């Protein structure tokens, strides 16, 4: 049935096997011509030679008990699954999930194991949901989706399918763990960057780009690239860091920002709306601006490294350690 598999090495074929049901759906949803390229790249990126930890992560996945899912929850703060599990299996499940530390996005509740991730990603969803056009029946693309938390929430809101892409392989492994436990194939996180998507891939109904723009050296190029991926009338959901100020202003951190090396530009909300409009989107509007608190982003048992608290000035938490305005994030909605 899958002729393109014939050309793949056995290792590549194994790596993409868990994604097959999703790729079949994506193919049936109008993207059939792009599937061979997506499968090929996914296989290459997940080859054990590409990352020193991949074998260990795979072993954790293979050791993970996966009881039949009885109740799957995609429309609540903690994305999750419940079913019959004995205490021994629950402890093995916890161990396998902990081997995929650090969990930055969540929360999840998987057969009684609560993953309290670094970010309360549900708070971002709650800010976004009232402004999102109904996603029922839509094909959603989530660019820079992390481990796929918002992809699950989009499915919970009625989306038909959600393609997530993220080049961070640990995020992909975390997605695979959750997807296996949920028994779901309507969403996937492929190990790809935006630049990896096959040329000509277009036609998504809704596109999320959340937490990515400030990591891009050329933010307007990013906006143009994502514009091409949406169908006419499709909706953009953009979320990024902003600073207070007038339209036209932008902060370009000289060195690090909140200890991050890869933050290139932080516009004001007005500048952001202008950028979005200049890149061809219609009706760009900032629907929310929220300062990030140490309750929304923090160290937990599931993310034991330092977090936002250590990136802020201990005397003036309104400033970062570098003396710049503390993180606040804007959500923009626009259409093509
Ligand atoms: C701050 S996280 C945001 C995750 C999620 N979208 C959210 O809002 O919670 C940014 C993500 O973008 C991913 N990323 C970085 N460069 C990317 C690129 N060129 N294409 C796609 N994703 C990228 C990173 O791996 C990271 O997981």
Short mmCIF file of C-alpha atoms and ligand atoms in Angstrom, two decimals:
data_model
loop_
_atom_site.label_atom_id
_atom_site.label_comp_id
_atom_site.label_asym_id
_atom_site.label_seq_id
_atom_site.Cartn_x
_atom_site.Cartn_y
_atom_site.Cartn_z
CA UNK A 1 0.00 0.00 0.00
CA UNK A 2 2.77 2.42 0.96
CA UNK A 3 5.00 2.25 -2.08
CA UNK A 4 7.31 4.94 -0.76
CA UNK A 5 8.26 2.60 2.13
CA UNK A 6 10.01 0.32 -0.36
CA UNK A 7 12.73 2.92 -0.86
CA UNK A 8 13.33 3.41 2.89
CA UNK A 9 16.00 1.57 4.89
CA UNK A 10 14.60 -0.80 7.58
CA UNK A 11 15.76 1.64 10.30
CA UNK A 12 14.05 4.59 8.64
CA UNK A 13 10.92 2.50 8.12
CA UNK A 14 10.91 1.62 11.87
CA UNK A 15 11.33 5.27 12.84
CA UNK A 16 8.35 6.41 10.82
CA UNK A 17 6.08 3.45 11.67
CA UNK A 18 4.36 5.25 14.59
CA UNK A 19 3.62 8.21 12.28
CA UNK A 20 2.11 6.11 9.46
CA UNK A 21 -1.55 6.28 10.51
CA UNK A 22 -1.27 10.06 10.81
CA UNK A 23 0.54 10.42 7.48
CA UNK A 24 -2.21 8.37 5.85
CA UNK A 25 -4.79 10.76 7.27
CA UNK A 26 -2.76 13.78 6.15
CA UNK A 27 -2.49 12.28 2.67
CA UNK A 28 -6.27 11.73 2.54
CA UNK A 29 -6.82 15.32 3.73
CA UNK A 30 -5.30 16.80 0.58
CA UNK A 31 -1.55 16.53 1.18
CA UNK A 32 -0.88 13.19 -0.55
CA UNK A 33 1.93 14.53 -2.78
CA UNK A 34 3.92 15.75 0.23
CA UNK A 35 3.82 12.53 2.24
CA UNK A 36 6.89 10.77 0.74
CA UNK A 37 9.13 13.79 1.46
CA UNK A 38 7.76 14.18 5.00
CA UNK A 39 8.25 10.49 5.70
CA UNK A 40 11.78 10.46 4.31
CA UNK A 41 12.91 13.47 6.36
CA UNK A 42 11.22 12.18 9.51
CA UNK A 43 13.07 8.90 9.13
CA UNK A 44 16.40 10.65 8.62
CA UNK A 45 15.98 12.93 11.62
CA UNK A 46 15.08 10.02 13.89
CA UNK A 47 18.04 7.90 12.82
CA UNK A 48 19.94 7.00 16.04
CA UNK A 49 23.14 8.47 14.58
CA UNK A 50 21.62 11.99 14.62
CA UNK A 51 21.49 12.39 18.41
CA UNK A 52 23.44 10.78 21.26
CA UNK A 53 20.32 10.30 23.44
CA UNK A 54 17.96 8.83 20.84
CA UNK A 55 18.71 5.20 21.72
CA UNK A 56 18.11 5.86 25.43
CA UNK A 57 14.82 7.67 24.70
CA UNK A 58 13.70 4.86 22.40
CA UNK A 59 14.51 2.29 25.08
CA UNK A 60 12.38 4.29 27.55
CA UNK A 61 9.51 4.30 25.07
CA UNK A 62 9.82 0.58 24.48
CA UNK A 63 9.85 -0.11 28.24
CA UNK A 64 6.75 2.02 28.78
CA UNK A 65 3.62 0.08 29.73
CA UNK A 66 0.71 1.15 27.58
CA UNK A 67 -2.61 -0.10 28.97
CA UNK A 68 -5.70 0.21 26.78
CA UNK A 69 -7.02 3.79 26.84
CA UNK A 70 -10.50 3.85 28.38
CA UNK A 71 -11.09 7.58 28.80
CA UNK A 72 -9.12 10.11 26.73
CA UNK A 73 -9.33 13.80 27.74
CA UNK A 74 -8.31 16.45 25.22
CA UNK A 75 -10.50 19.34 26.35
CA UNK A 76 -9.25 19.99 29.88
CA UNK A 77 -6.13 21.60 31.36
CA UNK A 78 -4.40 18.24 31.83
CA UNK A 79 -4.43 16.34 28.55
CA UNK A 80 -4.73 12.73 29.51
CA UNK A 81 -5.88 9.19 29.53
CA UNK A 82 -7.30 6.88 32.17
CA UNK A 83 -7.74 3.12 32.21
CA UNK A 84 -7.04 0.08 34.33
CA UNK A 85 -3.40 -0.01 35.44
CA UNK A 86 -1.79 -1.90 38.32
CA UNK A 87 0.57 -0.09 40.72
CA UNK A 88 3.66 -1.82 39.36
CA UNK A 89 2.89 -0.77 35.79
CA UNK A 90 2.06 2.73 36.96
CA UNK A 91 5.46 3.01 38.59
CA UNK A 92 7.16 1.71 35.40
CA UNK A 93 5.14 4.20 33.36
CA UNK A 94 6.30 7.05 35.61
CA UNK A 95 9.90 5.92 35.28
CA UNK A 96 9.70 5.73 31.48
CA UNK A 97 8.12 9.20 31.26
CA UNK A 98 10.70 10.62 33.68
CA UNK A 99 13.46 9.26 31.40
CA UNK A 100 12.19 11.84 28.87
CA UNK A 101 12.95 14.74 31.28
CA UNK A 102 12.80 17.76 30.92
CA UNK A 103 9.08 18.20 30.19
CA UNK A 104 8.68 21.85 29.26
CA UNK A 105 5.08 21.79 27.96
CA UNK A 106 2.00 20.31 29.60
CA UNK A 107 0.34 19.40 31.96
CA UNK A 108 -0.57 15.78 31.22
CA UNK A 109 -2.27 13.17 33.36
CA UNK A 110 -1.48 9.71 32.04
CA UNK A 111 -2.96 6.71 33.83
CA UNK A 112 -2.64 8.50 37.17
CA UNK A 113 0.84 9.95 36.52
CA UNK A 114 0.64 13.77 36.52
CA UNK A 115 3.30 15.51 34.46
CA UNK A 116 3.60 18.97 35.98
CA UNK A 117 5.64 20.56 33.22
CA UNK A 118 7.74 23.75 33.38
CA UNK A 119 5.01 25.71 31.57
CA UNK A 120 1.31 25.85 32.34
CA UNK A 121 0.64 25.57 28.60
CA UNK A 122 -3.06 25.36 29.39
CA UNK A 123 -2.95 29.03 30.44
CA UNK A 124 -1.81 30.00 26.94
CA UNK A 125 -4.62 27.89 25.49
CA UNK A 126 -7.15 29.57 27.80
CA UNK A 127 -6.01 33.01 26.61
CA UNK A 128 -6.23 31.92 22.98
CA UNK A 129 -9.42 29.85 22.91
CA UNK A 130 -11.97 32.71 23.17
CA UNK A 131 -10.45 34.38 20.07
CA UNK A 132 -9.89 31.32 17.87
CA UNK A 133 -12.31 30.78 14.98
CA UNK A 134 -14.02 27.42 15.47
CA UNK A 135 -11.54 24.69 14.48
CA UNK A 136 -14.19 22.01 13.95
CA UNK A 137 -13.32 20.08 10.81
CA UNK A 138 -10.15 22.13 10.22
CA UNK A 139 -6.64 20.99 9.33
CA UNK A 140 -4.25 22.73 11.70
CA UNK A 141 -0.50 23.24 11.41
CA UNK A 142 1.41 24.03 14.63
CA UNK A 143 4.88 25.36 13.80
CA UNK A 144 7.34 24.95 16.70
CA UNK A 145 4.80 22.94 18.66
CA UNK A 146 7.09 21.57 21.39
CA UNK A 147 5.80 18.19 22.52
CA UNK A 148 2.37 18.79 20.97
CA UNK A 149 0.36 19.97 23.98
CA UNK A 150 -1.57 22.58 21.95
CA UNK A 151 -2.08 20.08 19.12
CA UNK A 152 -4.02 17.88 21.55
CA UNK A 153 -6.04 20.88 22.73
CA UNK A 154 -6.87 21.79 19.12
CA UNK A 155 -8.15 18.24 18.58
CA UNK A 156 -10.11 18.59 21.81
CA UNK A 157 -11.70 21.72 20.31
CA UNK A 158 -12.83 19.71 17.27
CA UNK A 159 -10.01 20.01 14.71
CA UNK A 160 -9.95 17.26 12.12
CA UNK A 161 -6.20 16.75 12.27
CA UNK A 162 -3.18 18.63 13.58
CA UNK A 163 0.29 18.49 12.10
CA UNK A 164 2.89 19.72 14.58
CA UNK A 165 6.49 20.27 13.60
CA UNK A 166 9.44 20.81 15.91
CA UNK A 167 13.13 20.13 15.30
CA UNK A 168 13.81 19.27 18.97
CA UNK A 169 13.96 15.48 19.05
CA UNK A 170 13.15 15.13 22.76
CA UNK A 171 9.84 16.92 22.10
CA UNK A 172 9.07 14.38 19.39
CA UNK A 173 9.84 11.49 21.74
CA UNK A 174 7.57 12.99 24.41
CA UNK A 175 4.83 13.35 21.80
CA UNK A 176 5.26 9.68 20.80
CA UNK A 177 4.92 8.61 24.45
CA UNK A 178 1.70 10.59 24.93
CA UNK A 179 0.26 9.54 21.55
CA UNK A 180 0.86 5.87 22.28
CA UNK A 181 -0.88 6.13 25.66
CA UNK A 182 -3.81 8.06 24.18
CA UNK A 183 -4.08 5.70 21.21
CA UNK A 184 -4.57 8.75 18.96
CA UNK A 185 -3.48 9.21 15.35
CA UNK A 186 -5.20 12.48 14.43
CA UNK A 187 -2.18 14.52 15.55
CA UNK A 188 1.56 14.16 15.04
CA UNK A 189 4.73 16.02 15.93
CA UNK A 190 7.25 15.50 13.14
CA UNK A 191 10.94 16.28 13.80
CA UNK A 192 11.07 19.09 11.27
CA UNK A 193 11.80 22.81 11.20
CA UNK A 194 9.62 25.17 9.21
CA UNK A 195 12.34 25.32 6.55
CA UNK A 196 12.05 21.54 6.10
CA UNK A 197 8.46 21.53 4.85
CA UNK A 198 8.35 20.43 1.20
CA UNK A 199 8.04 23.31 -1.27
CA UNK A 200 4.48 23.88 -2.36
CA UNK A 201 2.98 22.52 0.84
CA UNK A 202 -0.01 24.78 1.41
CA UNK A 203 -3.69 24.67 2.25
CA UNK A 204 -3.88 24.53 6.06
CA UNK A 205 -7.02 26.09 7.56
CA UNK A 206 -5.42 27.31 10.81
CA UNK A 207 -1.77 27.85 11.66
CA UNK A 208 -0.23 28.33 15.09
CA UNK A 209 3.18 29.96 15.43
CA UNK A 210 3.58 30.34 19.17
CA UNK A 211 6.86 31.08 20.94
CA UNK A 212 8.87 30.94 17.71
CA UNK A 213 9.06 34.44 16.18
CA UNK A 214 11.56 35.90 18.67
CA UNK A 215 13.87 32.96 17.98
CA UNK A 216 14.02 33.88 14.28
CA UNK A 217 16.81 36.18 13.07
CA UNK A 218 14.53 37.38 10.26
CA UNK A 219 11.03 37.61 11.80
CA UNK A 220 9.38 38.99 8.65
CA UNK A 221 10.71 36.09 6.59
CA UNK A 222 9.10 33.74 9.13
CA UNK A 223 5.77 35.55 8.72
CA UNK A 224 6.00 35.37 4.92
CA UNK A 225 6.86 31.68 5.08
CA UNK A 226 3.88 30.84 7.25
CA UNK A 227 1.56 32.97 5.10
CA UNK A 228 2.28 30.60 2.18
CA UNK A 229 1.15 27.58 4.19
CA UNK A 230 -2.42 28.77 4.77
CA UNK A 231 -5.32 28.53 2.35
CA UNK A 232 -7.10 31.74 1.34
CA UNK A 233 -9.32 32.63 4.30
CA UNK A 234 -7.18 30.56 6.67
CA UNK A 235 -6.37 31.83 10.15
CA UNK A 236 -3.04 32.71 11.75
CA UNK A 237 -2.51 32.49 15.50
CA UNK A 238 0.76 34.17 16.37
CA UNK A 239 2.21 34.37 19.86
CA UNK A 240 5.49 36.05 20.75
CA UNK A 241 7.36 38.21 23.25
CA UNK A 242 6.53 41.93 23.19
CA UNK A 243 7.67 45.08 24.98
CA UNK A 244 5.57 48.08 25.93
CA UNK A 245 5.88 51.09 23.63
CA UNK A 246 4.73 52.75 20.44
CA UNK A 247 4.04 51.17 17.06
CA UNK A 248 7.32 51.18 15.14
CA UNK A 249 9.49 50.37 18.16
CA UNK A 250 11.31 47.08 18.65
CA UNK A 251 13.77 45.87 21.27
CA UNK A 252 16.83 44.15 19.83
CA UNK A 253 18.65 42.64 22.82
CA UNK A 254 22.39 43.27 22.56
CA UNK A 255 23.28 40.04 24.28
CA UNK A 256 21.11 37.58 26.12
CA UNK A 257 17.48 38.13 27.02
CA UNK A 258 16.26 36.45 30.23
CA UNK A 259 19.40 34.29 29.91
CA UNK A 260 18.38 33.08 26.42
CA UNK A 261 21.02 33.49 23.72
CA UNK A 262 18.67 33.18 20.78
CA UNK A 263 16.20 36.04 21.21
CA UNK A 264 16.65 38.40 18.27
CA UNK A 265 13.82 40.94 18.32
CA UNK A 266 10.95 41.88 20.60
CA UNK A 267 8.45 44.28 18.98
CA UNK A 268 5.77 46.37 20.66
CA UNK A 269 2.20 45.09 20.06
CA UNK A 270 1.69 47.86 17.48
CA UNK A 271 4.88 46.93 15.61
CA UNK A 272 3.82 43.30 15.63
CA UNK A 273 0.46 44.13 14.02
CA UNK A 274 2.29 46.14 11.34
CA UNK A 275 4.71 43.28 10.62
CA UNK A 276 1.82 40.83 10.26
CA UNK A 277 -0.04 43.18 7.90
CA UNK A 278 3.13 43.86 5.85
CA UNK A 279 3.51 40.15 5.28
CA UNK A 280 0.11 39.90 3.58
CA UNK A 281 -2.25 38.98 6.42
CA UNK A 282 -5.58 40.73 6.80
CA UNK A 283 -7.28 42.01 9.96
CA UNK A 284 -4.24 41.55 12.22
CA UNK A 285 -5.24 42.29 15.80
CA UNK A 286 -3.57 41.80 19.16
CA UNK A 287 -6.17 40.00 21.26
CA UNK A 288 -4.15 39.52 24.44
CA UNK A 289 -1.01 40.76 26.17
CA UNK A 290 0.00 38.98 29.37
CA UNK A 291 3.11 39.25 31.53
CA UNK A 292 4.62 35.82 32.16
CA UNK A 293 4.65 35.02 35.87
CA UNK A 294 6.71 32.63 37.95
CA UNK A 295 3.53 30.61 38.38
CA UNK A 296 3.15 30.07 34.63
CA UNK A 297 6.80 29.13 33.98
CA UNK A 298 8.70 27.43 36.79
CA UNK A 299 10.93 24.54 37.79
CA UNK A 300 9.07 21.39 38.80
CA UNK A 301 9.88 17.77 39.46
CA UNK A 302 9.43 17.20 35.71
CA UNK A 303 11.72 20.13 34.72
CA UNK A 304 14.45 20.28 37.31
CA UNK A 305 16.61 22.96 35.65
CA UNK A 306 16.39 26.66 36.45
CA UNK A 307 13.42 28.57 35.03
CA UNK A 308 11.95 32.08 34.86
CA UNK A 309 12.62 32.97 38.53
CA UNK A 310 16.37 32.68 37.97
CA UNK A 311 16.17 34.84 34.80
CA UNK A 312 14.62 37.84 36.58
CA UNK A 313 16.35 40.55 38.60
CA UNK A 314 16.01 39.42 42.25
CA UNK A 315 15.44 43.01 43.40
CA UNK A 316 13.16 44.16 40.54
CA UNK A 317 11.20 41.23 39.03
CA UNK A 318 9.86 43.69 36.42
CA UNK A 319 13.33 43.42 34.79
CA UNK A 320 15.34 40.52 33.46
CA UNK A 321 18.82 39.79 34.84
CA UNK A 322 20.15 41.83 31.90
CA UNK A 323 18.08 44.86 32.99
CA UNK A 324 15.55 44.54 30.14
CA UNK A 325 11.74 44.51 30.54
CA UNK A 326 10.55 41.17 31.97
CA UNK A 327 8.79 38.79 29.54
CA UNK A 328 5.30 39.61 28.36
CA UNK A 329 3.62 37.85 25.47
CA UNK A 330 1.10 38.95 22.88
CA UNK A 331 -1.37 36.89 20.89
CA UNK A 332 -2.25 38.06 17.40
CA UNK A 333 -5.05 36.74 15.19
CA UNK A 334 -5.08 37.45 11.47
CA UNK A 335 -6.31 35.84 8.27
CA UNK A 336 -5.06 35.25 4.73
C1 LIG B 1 9.27 28.45 23.15
S1 LIG B 1 8.93 26.94 22.33
C2 LIG B 1 7.21 27.11 22.03
C3 LIG B 1 6.44 25.80 22.06
C4 LIG B 1 4.93 25.93 21.87
N1 LIG B 1 4.60 26.43 20.56
C5 LIG B 1 4.30 26.82 22.91
O1 LIG B 1 3.87 27.92 22.57
O2 LIG B 1 4.24 26.42 24.08
C6 LIG B 1 9.63 27.19 20.72
C7 LIG B 1 9.75 25.93 19.90
O3 LIG B 1 10.08 26.28 18.56
C8 LIG B 1 10.93 25.28 18.05
N2 LIG B 1 11.65 25.84 16.89
C9 LIG B 1 12.79 26.57 16.87
N3 LIG B 1 13.13 26.87 15.62
C10 LIG B 1 12.19 26.32 14.81
C11 LIG B 1 11.99 26.27 13.38
N4 LIG B 1 12.86 26.83 12.56
N5 LIG B 1 10.92 25.61 12.90
C12 LIG B 1 10.03 25.04 13.75
N6 LIG B 1 10.18 25.05 15.09
C13 LIG B 1 11.24 25.68 15.61
C14 LIG B 1 11.81 24.91 19.23
O4 LIG B 1 12.38 23.62 19.10
C15 LIG B 1 10.83 25.00 20.40
O5 LIG B 1 10.26 23.76 20.72
#
